[in-house]
Tab-separated table of C-alpha atoms and ligand atoms in Angstrom:
chain	number	residue	atom	x	y	z
O	208	UNK	CA	0.000	0.000	0.000
O	209	UNK	CA	1.198	3.521	-0.758
O	210	UNK	CA	-0.377	4.750	2.479
O	211	UNK	CA	-2.128	2.722	5.175
O	212	UNK	CA	-4.495	4.897	7.150
O	213	UNK	CA	-6.722	1.999	8.156
O	214	UNK	CA	-4.145	0.230	10.338
O	215	UNK	CA	-3.022	3.542	11.791
O	216	UNK	CA	-6.650	4.120	12.872
O	217	UNK	CA	-7.095	0.592	14.267
O	218	UNK	CA	-4.209	1.147	16.714
O	219	UNK	CA	-5.945	4.123	18.328
O	220	UNK	CA	-9.526	3.168	17.465
O	221	UNK	CA	-10.911	3.495	21.002
O	222	UNK	CA	-9.488	6.951	21.575
O	223	UNK	CA	-10.612	8.179	18.172
O	224	UNK	CA	-14.077	6.642	18.397
O	225	UNK	CA	-14.637	8.164	21.848
O	226	UNK	CA	-13.498	11.570	20.639
O	227	UNK	CA	-15.820	11.461	17.630
O	228	UNK	CA	-18.744	10.191	19.686
O	229	UNK	CA	-18.266	13.076	22.135
O	230	UNK	CA	-18.728	15.549	19.299
O	231	UNK	CA	-21.718	13.674	17.899
O	232	UNK	CA	-23.410	13.652	21.304
O	233	UNK	CA	-22.567	17.290	22.059
O	234	UNK	CA	-24.100	18.327	18.708
O	235	UNK	CA	-21.617	21.224	18.462
O	236	UNK	CA	-20.469	20.232	15.021
O	237	UNK	CA	-19.020	23.639	14.191
O	238	UNK	CA	-16.838	25.622	16.607
O	239	UNK	CA	-17.160	23.028	19.349
O	240	UNK	CA	-14.674	23.129	22.234
O	241	UNK	CA	-12.546	20.506	20.418
O	242	UNK	CA	-11.476	23.106	17.848
O	243	UNK	CA	-9.900	25.585	20.256
O	244	UNK	CA	-8.507	22.773	22.393
O	245	UNK	CA	-6.746	21.245	19.393
O	246	UNK	CA	-5.410	24.647	18.311
O	247	UNK	CA	-4.012	25.230	21.819
O	248	UNK	CA	-2.301	21.850	21.787
O	249	UNK	CA	-0.882	22.402	18.305
O	250	UNK	CA	0.359	25.848	19.337
O	251	UNK	CA	2.169	24.250	22.269
O	252	UNK	CA	3.663	21.584	19.978
O	253	UNK	CA	4.936	24.306	17.636
O	254	UNK	CA	6.568	26.251	20.423
O	255	UNK	CA	3.810	28.759	21.079
O	256	UNK	CA	2.411	30.636	18.102
O	257	UNK	CA	-1.146	31.605	17.188
O	258	UNK	CA	-2.924	28.735	15.420
O	259	UNK	CA	-5.954	29.635	13.342
O	260	UNK	CA	-7.926	26.689	11.950
O	261	UNK	CA	-9.430	26.649	8.466
O	262	UNK	CA	-11.013	24.251	5.990
O	263	UNK	CA	-7.950	23.013	4.065
O	264	UNK	CA	-4.371	23.839	3.166
O	265	UNK	CA	-5.231	25.632	-0.051
O	266	UNK	CA	-7.590	27.964	1.821
O	267	UNK	CA	-4.832	28.590	4.360
O	268	UNK	CA	-2.549	29.867	1.585
O	269	UNK	CA	-5.267	32.069	0.115
O	270	UNK	CA	-6.219	33.476	3.513
O	271	UNK	CA	-2.532	34.168	4.251
O	272	UNK	CA	-2.173	36.231	1.068
O	273	UNK	CA	-5.428	38.077	1.827
O	274	UNK	CA	-4.392	38.756	5.426
O	275	UNK	CA	-1.104	40.292	4.264
O	276	UNK	CA	-3.175	42.549	2.014
O	277	UNK	CA	-1.426	41.503	-1.199
O	278	UNK	CA	-2.952	43.395	-4.124
O	279	UNK	CA	-3.571	42.480	-7.781
O	280	UNK	CA	-0.291	42.737	-9.676
O	281	UNK	CA	1.872	42.176	-6.596
O	282	UNK	CA	4.535	39.593	-7.312
O	283	UNK	CA	4.866	36.458	-5.193
O	284	UNK	CA	7.759	34.043	-5.543
O	285	UNK	CA	6.806	30.380	-5.721
O	286	UNK	CA	8.897	27.274	-6.432
O	287	UNK	CA	8.359	25.722	-9.844
O	288	UNK	CA	8.378	22.117	-8.625
O	289	UNK	CA	5.546	21.649	-6.146
O	290	UNK	CA	1.852	21.076	-5.695
O	291	UNK	CA	-0.366	23.620	-7.469
O	292	UNK	CA	-2.041	25.062	-4.358
O	293	UNK	CA	0.262	28.071	-3.774
O	294	UNK	CA	0.124	29.337	-7.355
O	295	UNK	CA	-3.599	28.652	-7.640
O	296	UNK	CA	-4.329	30.745	-4.547
O	297	UNK	CA	-2.087	33.524	-5.892
O	298	UNK	CA	-3.852	33.533	-9.273
O	299	UNK	CA	-7.300	33.622	-7.633
O	300	UNK	CA	-6.229	36.862	-5.962
O	301	UNK	CA	-4.865	38.186	-9.297
O	302	UNK	CA	-1.329	38.294	-7.927
O	303	UNK	CA	1.654	37.733	-10.242
O	304	UNK	CA	3.508	34.525	-9.532
O	305	UNK	CA	7.201	34.470	-10.317
O	306	UNK	CA	8.491	30.917	-10.484
O	307	UNK	CA	11.893	29.881	-9.207
O	308	UNK	CA	13.741	26.659	-9.922
O	309	UNK	CA	14.721	24.170	-7.244
O	310	UNK	CA	17.890	22.798	-5.768
O	311	UNK	CA	18.091	19.416	-7.574
O	312	UNK	CA	19.282	17.620	-4.422
O	313	UNK	CA	16.674	18.788	-1.916
O	314	UNK	CA	13.854	19.644	-4.387
O	315	UNK	CA	13.367	22.881	-2.409
O	316	UNK	CA	13.525	26.409	-3.814
O	317	UNK	CA	16.986	27.499	-4.989
O	318	UNK	CA	17.915	30.546	-2.933
O	319	UNK	CA	20.401	31.979	-5.436
O	320	UNK	CA	17.786	32.051	-8.177
O	321	UNK	CA	15.234	33.307	-5.679
O	322	UNK	CA	17.371	36.393	-5.120
O	323	UNK	CA	17.541	37.008	-8.879
O	324	UNK	CA	13.761	36.775	-9.255
O	325	UNK	CA	13.038	39.719	-6.966
O	326	UNK	CA	11.788	42.935	-8.554
O	327	UNK	CA	10.424	46.191	-7.101
O	328	UNK	CA	6.960	44.611	-7.332
O	329	UNK	CA	7.824	41.541	-5.255
O	330	UNK	CA	5.844	41.379	-2.031
O	331	UNK	CA	6.123	37.823	-0.765
O	332	UNK	CA	8.011	34.549	-0.954
O	333	UNK	CA	6.219	31.239	-0.511
O	334	UNK	CA	8.792	28.602	0.386
O	335	UNK	CA	7.296	25.111	0.202
O	336	UNK	CA	8.953	22.600	2.528
O	337	UNK	CA	8.658	19.863	-0.061
O	338	UNK	CA	8.418	16.147	0.786
O	339	UNK	CA	8.981	16.894	4.474
O	340	UNK	CA	12.189	18.877	4.938
O	341	UNK	CA	12.617	22.596	5.464
O	342	UNK	CA	13.860	25.037	2.843
O	343	UNK	CA	17.027	27.015	3.506
O	344	UNK	CA	15.267	29.382	5.908
O	345	UNK	CA	18.447	31.173	7.039
O	346	UNK	CA	18.957	32.462	3.486
O	347	UNK	CA	15.274	32.962	2.706
O	348	UNK	CA	14.595	35.051	5.804
O	349	UNK	CA	17.747	37.076	5.118
O	350	UNK	CA	16.694	37.823	1.561
O	351	UNK	CA	13.180	38.652	2.751
O	352	UNK	CA	14.350	41.104	5.371
O	353	UNK	CA	16.780	42.791	2.933
O	354	UNK	CA	13.947	43.377	0.467
O	355	UNK	CA	11.144	43.825	2.968
O	356	UNK	CA	9.171	40.807	1.775
O	357	UNK	CA	6.630	38.657	3.529
O	358	UNK	CA	7.394	34.962	3.952
O	359	UNK	CA	4.479	32.526	3.811
O	360	UNK	CA	5.689	28.997	4.567
O	361	UNK	CA	3.773	26.137	2.978
O	362	UNK	CA	4.326	23.370	5.499
O	363	UNK	CA	1.556	21.057	4.283
O	364	UNK	CA	4.126	18.275	3.833
O	365	UNK	CA	6.504	19.114	6.649
O	366	UNK	CA	4.478	19.596	9.823
O	367	UNK	CA	6.750	18.535	12.675
O	368	UNK	CA	10.028	19.153	10.817
O	369	UNK	CA	12.577	21.264	12.646
O	370	UNK	CA	15.062	23.783	11.288
O	371	UNK	CA	18.237	24.901	12.999
O	372	UNK	CA	19.318	28.475	12.261
O	373	UNK	CA	22.988	29.482	12.059
O	374	UNK	CA	22.688	30.948	15.563
O	375	UNK	CA	21.809	27.479	16.831
O	376	UNK	CA	18.134	28.181	17.561
O	377	UNK	CA	15.685	25.512	16.465
O	378	UNK	CA	12.207	26.213	15.098
O	379	UNK	CA	9.375	24.090	13.805
O	380	UNK	CA	8.417	24.277	10.130
O	381	UNK	CA	5.656	26.845	9.658
O	382	UNK	CA	6.721	29.083	12.544
O	383	UNK	CA	9.679	30.859	10.931
O	384	UNK	CA	8.046	33.158	8.395
O	385	UNK	CA	5.284	35.754	8.861
O	386	UNK	CA	2.624	33.092	8.326
O	387	UNK	CA	2.801	29.304	8.121
O	388	UNK	CA	0.141	27.308	6.279
O	389	UNK	CA	-0.615	23.643	6.686
O	390	UNK	CA	-3.053	20.960	5.595
O	391	UNK	CA	-4.632	18.128	7.571
O	392	UNK	CA	-5.605	16.155	4.457
O	393	UNK	CA	-5.770	12.483	5.540
O	394	UNK	CA	-2.409	11.484	4.036
O	395	UNK	CA	-0.388	14.400	5.454
O	396	UNK	CA	1.913	13.960	8.459
O	397	UNK	CA	-0.984	14.925	10.735
O	398	UNK	CA	-4.148	13.981	8.876
O	399	UNK	CA	-7.806	14.154	9.839
O	400	UNK	CA	-10.727	12.121	8.478
O	401	UNK	CA	-11.688	14.664	5.859
O	402	UNK	CA	-10.383	18.110	4.994
O	403	UNK	CA	-8.720	20.543	7.343
O	404	UNK	CA	-6.008	23.169	7.519
O	405	UNK	CA	-4.481	25.854	9.692
O	406	UNK	CA	-2.416	29.021	9.696
O	407	UNK	CA	0.343	29.892	12.149
O	408	UNK	CA	1.715	33.304	13.103
O	409	UNK	CA	3.560	34.918	15.981
O	410	UNK	CA	1.924	38.284	15.261
O	411	UNK	CA	-1.149	38.917	17.419
O	412	UNK	CA	-2.850	41.483	15.155
O	413	UNK	CA	-2.146	39.378	12.075
O	414	UNK	CA	-3.723	36.390	13.833
O	415	UNK	CA	-6.877	38.437	14.442
O	416	UNK	CA	-6.979	39.492	10.822
O	417	UNK	CA	-6.549	35.867	9.668
O	418	UNK	CA	-9.367	34.766	11.966
O	419	UNK	CA	-11.585	37.535	10.619
O	420	UNK	CA	-10.911	36.717	6.971
O	421	UNK	CA	-11.584	33.012	7.539
O	422	UNK	CA	-14.950	34.011	8.975
O	423	UNK	CA	-16.537	36.160	6.247
O	424	UNK	CA	-14.492	39.223	7.185
O	425	UNK	CA	-16.482	39.578	10.384
O	426	UNK	CA	-15.009	41.628	13.210
O	427	UNK	CA	-17.877	40.480	15.378
O	428	UNK	CA	-21.058	38.690	14.446
O	429	UNK	CA	-22.746	40.414	11.456
O	430	UNK	CA	-20.102	43.162	11.378
O	431	UNK	CA	-18.382	42.560	8.035
O	432	UNK	CA	-15.370	44.862	7.728
O	433	UNK	CA	-13.491	43.250	4.847
O	434	UNK	CA	-14.010	40.649	2.137
O	435	UNK	CA	-13.274	37.268	3.615
O	436	UNK	CA	-14.296	33.711	2.961
O	437	UNK	CA	-15.898	30.832	4.814
O	438	UNK	CA	-13.224	28.436	5.927
O	439	UNK	CA	-13.656	26.323	9.044
O	440	UNK	CA	-12.215	23.225	10.650
O	441	UNK	CA	-15.184	21.254	11.957
O	442	UNK	CA	-15.363	19.814	15.475
O	443	UNK	CA	-15.137	16.161	14.407
O	444	UNK	CA	-11.932	16.814	12.450
O	445	UNK	CA	-10.494	18.788	15.370
O	446	UNK	CA	-11.341	15.946	17.769
O	447	UNK	CA	-9.558	13.430	15.527
O	448	UNK	CA	-6.563	15.738	15.130
O	449	UNK	CA	-6.321	16.329	18.868
O	450	UNK	CA	-5.981	12.589	19.448
O	451	UNK	CA	-3.494	12.118	16.602
O	452	UNK	CA	-1.331	15.118	17.538
O	453	UNK	CA	-0.113	13.133	20.570
O	454	UNK	CA	1.284	10.573	18.151
O	455	UNK	CA	2.714	12.984	15.577
O	456	UNK	CA	6.312	12.642	16.731
O	457	UNK	CA	6.071	8.853	16.826
O	458	UNK	CA	4.479	8.900	13.354
O	459	UNK	CA	7.378	10.990	12.095
O	460	UNK	CA	9.853	8.630	13.777
O	461	UNK	CA	8.237	5.664	11.957
O	462	UNK	CA	8.568	7.464	8.641
O	463	UNK	CA	12.213	8.322	9.372
O	464	UNK	CA	12.930	4.730	10.312
O	465	UNK	CA	11.380	3.511	7.066
O	466	UNK	CA	13.393	6.113	5.151
O	467	UNK	CA	16.616	4.964	6.819
O	468	UNK	CA	15.856	1.396	5.768
O	469	UNK	CA	15.290	2.401	2.151
O	470	UNK	CA	18.373	4.613	2.026
O	471	UNK	CA	20.647	1.980	3.539
O	472	UNK	CA	19.444	-0.692	1.103
O	473	UNK	CA	19.552	1.626	-1.906
O	474	UNK	CA	23.161	2.490	-1.096
O	475	UNK	CA	24.045	-1.175	-0.583
O	476	UNK	CA	22.286	-2.801	-3.530
O	477	UNK	CA	21.190	-0.113	-5.967
O	478	UNK	CA	24.051	2.374	-6.088
O	479	UNK	CA	24.488	3.698	-9.608
O	480	UNK	CA	20.873	2.993	-10.624
O	481	UNK	CA	18.895	4.736	-7.909
O	482	UNK	CA	19.674	7.898	-5.950
O	483	UNK	CA	18.309	8.100	-2.418
O	484	UNK	CA	16.931	11.436	-1.176
O	485	UNK	CA	19.318	14.002	0.271
O	486	UNK	CA	18.618	15.485	3.684
O	487	UNK	CA	19.712	19.114	3.658
O	488	UNK	CA	21.904	20.595	6.378
O	489	UNK	CA	20.109	22.248	9.288
O	490	UNK	CA	16.751	20.524	8.883
O	491	UNK	CA	15.106	17.336	9.971
O	492	UNK	CA	13.179	15.402	7.328
O	493	UNK	CA	9.702	14.091	8.169
O	494	UNK	CA	9.582	11.987	4.988
O	495	UNK	CA	6.063	12.869	3.992
O	496	UNK	CA	7.377	11.385	0.759
O	497	UNK	CA	10.398	9.181	0.171
O	498	UNK	CA	11.472	10.268	-3.286
O	499	UNK	CA	14.193	8.544	-5.255
O	500	UNK	CA	15.571	9.660	-8.595
O	501	UNK	CA	16.444	7.460	-11.565
O	502	UNK	CA	17.556	8.225	-15.139
O	503	UNK	CA	14.636	9.757	-17.017
O	504	UNK	CA	14.192	6.796	-19.379
O	505	UNK	CA	13.695	4.485	-16.362
O	506	UNK	CA	11.078	6.556	-14.527
O	507	UNK	CA	7.845	5.324	-16.127
O	508	UNK	CA	9.062	1.779	-16.974
O	509	UNK	CA	10.212	1.297	-13.354
O	510	UNK	CA	6.895	2.639	-12.056
O	511	UNK	CA	4.995	0.267	-14.385
O	512	UNK	CA	7.189	-2.693	-13.425
O	513	UNK	CA	6.670	-2.088	-9.704
O	514	UNK	CA	2.950	-1.691	-10.280
O	515	UNK	CA	2.857	-5.126	-11.977
O	516	UNK	CA	4.540	-6.511	-8.859
O	517	UNK	CA	1.782	-4.976	-6.744
O	518	UNK	CA	3.945	-2.110	-5.470
O	519	UNK	CA	2.323	1.302	-5.884
O	520	UNK	CA	4.568	4.323	-6.440
O	521	UNK	CA	3.777	7.913	-7.347
O	522	UNK	CA	5.353	10.575	-9.525
O	523	UNK	CA	5.291	13.782	-7.463
O	524	UNK	CA	5.248	15.864	-9.652
O	525	UNK	CA	5.052	14.907	-13.319
O	526	UNK	CA	4.688	18.454	-14.708
O	527	UNK	CA	6.465	21.593	-13.494
O	528	UNK	CA	4.227	24.551	-12.650
O	529	UNK	CA	5.557	26.672	-15.546
O	530	UNK	CA	4.117	24.149	-18.031
O	531	UNK	CA	0.619	24.137	-16.522
O	532	UNK	CA	-1.870	25.788	-18.852
O	533	UNK	CA	-4.049	27.387	-16.174
O	534	UNK	CA	-1.355	29.666	-14.774
O	535	UNK	CA	0.241	30.832	-18.039
O	536	UNK	CA	-1.574	34.178	-18.235
O	537	UNK	CA	-0.545	35.125	-14.684
O	538	UNK	CA	3.145	34.243	-14.531
O	539	UNK	CA	5.848	36.882	-14.866
O	540	UNK	CA	8.803	35.291	-16.580
O	541	UNK	CA	12.362	36.310	-15.811
O	542	UNK	CA	15.294	36.468	-18.209
O	543	UNK	CA	17.475	34.017	-16.348
O	544	UNK	CA	14.955	31.220	-15.897
O	545	UNK	CA	15.562	27.839	-17.509
O	546	UNK	CA	13.905	25.584	-14.925
O	547	UNK	CA	16.382	22.845	-15.779
O	548	UNK	CA	16.282	21.315	-12.279
O	549	UNK	CA	12.450	21.264	-12.183
O	550	UNK	CA	12.284	19.766	-15.658
O	551	UNK	CA	14.785	17.069	-14.742
O	552	UNK	CA	13.060	16.321	-11.434
O	553	UNK	CA	9.677	15.830	-13.107
O	554	UNK	CA	11.219	13.210	-15.372
O	555	UNK	CA	13.292	11.377	-12.795
O	556	UNK	CA	11.476	11.335	-9.431
O	557	UNK	CA	9.607	8.369	-8.035
O	558	UNK	CA	8.057	8.307	-4.569
O	559	UNK	CA	8.132	4.905	-2.870
O	560	UNK	CA	5.496	3.659	-0.408
O	561	UNK	CA	6.006	5.363	2.938
O	562	UNK	CA	3.629	5.550	5.874
O	563	UNK	CA	3.500	4.913	9.590
O	564	UNK	CA	2.581	1.231	9.280
O	565	UNK	CA	5.188	0.191	6.716
O	566	UNK	CA	7.012	-3.042	7.677
O	567	UNK	CA	10.611	-4.005	6.824
O	568	UNK	CA	9.113	-6.999	4.922
O	569	UNK	CA	7.135	-4.690	2.640
O	570	UNK	CA	10.180	-2.481	2.191
O	571	UNK	CA	12.370	-5.450	1.413
O	572	UNK	CA	9.944	-6.552	-1.335
O	573	UNK	CA	10.132	-3.073	-2.852
O	574	UNK	CA	13.934	-3.021	-2.807
O	575	UNK	CA	14.105	-6.526	-4.303
O	576	UNK	CA	11.653	-5.593	-7.041
O	577	UNK	CA	13.715	-2.522	-7.947
O	578	UNK	CA	16.824	-4.737	-8.052
O	579	UNK	CA	15.024	-7.125	-10.423
O	580	UNK	CA	14.070	-4.258	-12.675
O	581	UNK	CA	17.665	-3.087	-12.971
O	582	UNK	CA	19.099	-6.588	-13.524
G	278	PLP	C1	-1.551	19.083	0.299
G	278	PLP	C2	-0.845	20.338	-0.042
G	278	PLP	C3	-1.508	21.585	-0.087
G	278	PLP	C4	-2.989	21.729	-0.039
G	278	PLP	O1	-3.642	21.189	1.005
G	278	PLP	P1	-5.214	20.833	0.873
G	278	PLP	O2	-5.613	20.620	2.287
G	278	PLP	O3	-5.332	19.631	0.023
G	278	PLP	O4	-5.889	22.021	0.280
G	278	PLP	C5	-0.757	22.718	-0.293
G	278	PLP	N1	0.562	22.660	-0.490
G	278	PLP	C6	1.235	21.491	-0.481
G	278	PLP	C7	2.712	21.500	-0.687
G	278	PLP	C8	0.553	20.292	-0.284
G	278	PLP	O5	1.232	19.138	-0.295
């Protein structure tokens, strides 16, 4: 299985079932006490920032850009190799995305090219902590402060990851920029039983503005002071998340253990054919995805071969953002862009099964099957 949410649930079934039943019996399906309780616990886990719940990770990104008062035509810098949510939210608000290529080793935004993409219209950078490890936040925050830019972290894949700054201080992914955005989609590091998301900020007035925008721009009930949206985390999802948050670190540890197994065996038996993921300096890796690279001509045949052996794999992501039709009219192109690393990544990545219930036996079958393919 590519993910195994069923067995993860079975292990904590009683706790989860009780928590859900409490909500059902209380009949406070929206804004029940579970929502603020979960947000308090998550805030504590993150080291004490404001946590504002919302309906999903894509909404979180849109609300973040609205809360920072980004205006049509403002430029926002987004990595070219990622999920579409950040650029989609930017385009909905008529902002101008400027795409930046990635570091081919970490798949995260390349900070040198980021610097070159800044213009006098640039207002924000959206670093995406892809596959579970943090971007180079030392450099990104430096660049942002030099140019007076907002930083909106997309930590939908990296909740629980930790970054160590050059001064030695350690911070959780999503708490380093002006706003952090995350998703509680079922397969994420901390997933609920439906859709959910949240925003993080250390800034009190910004947190109030975020809360207001997520609730129809209401300052108080029926006092609409700005254009907002309707984006809520419901009580059942919050109850599930509150139970699972206690296990988040052990879930991450299981993923890291599985990743270590893969990496060790790839280095021992598949060197030359398969490249294991690189963990960047200064960050932990939560291994939301375990993504190998192979020569481009092997990518799809290897995926198909593994599929025939009953081993599901995924190509995250097959098409770079700059080639997606929907966003073409919005993007500002820069002279220096070639997107060679994004293009190469799209043709060479393959994400192997990774989840909290993965056994060494399943992993061994995957490694053996890859060996057979390359024989
Ligand atoms: C999942 C994801 C999102 C969107 O989250 P949803 O809850 O599905 O809206 C945004 N960015 C990244 C990087 C993601 O992986």
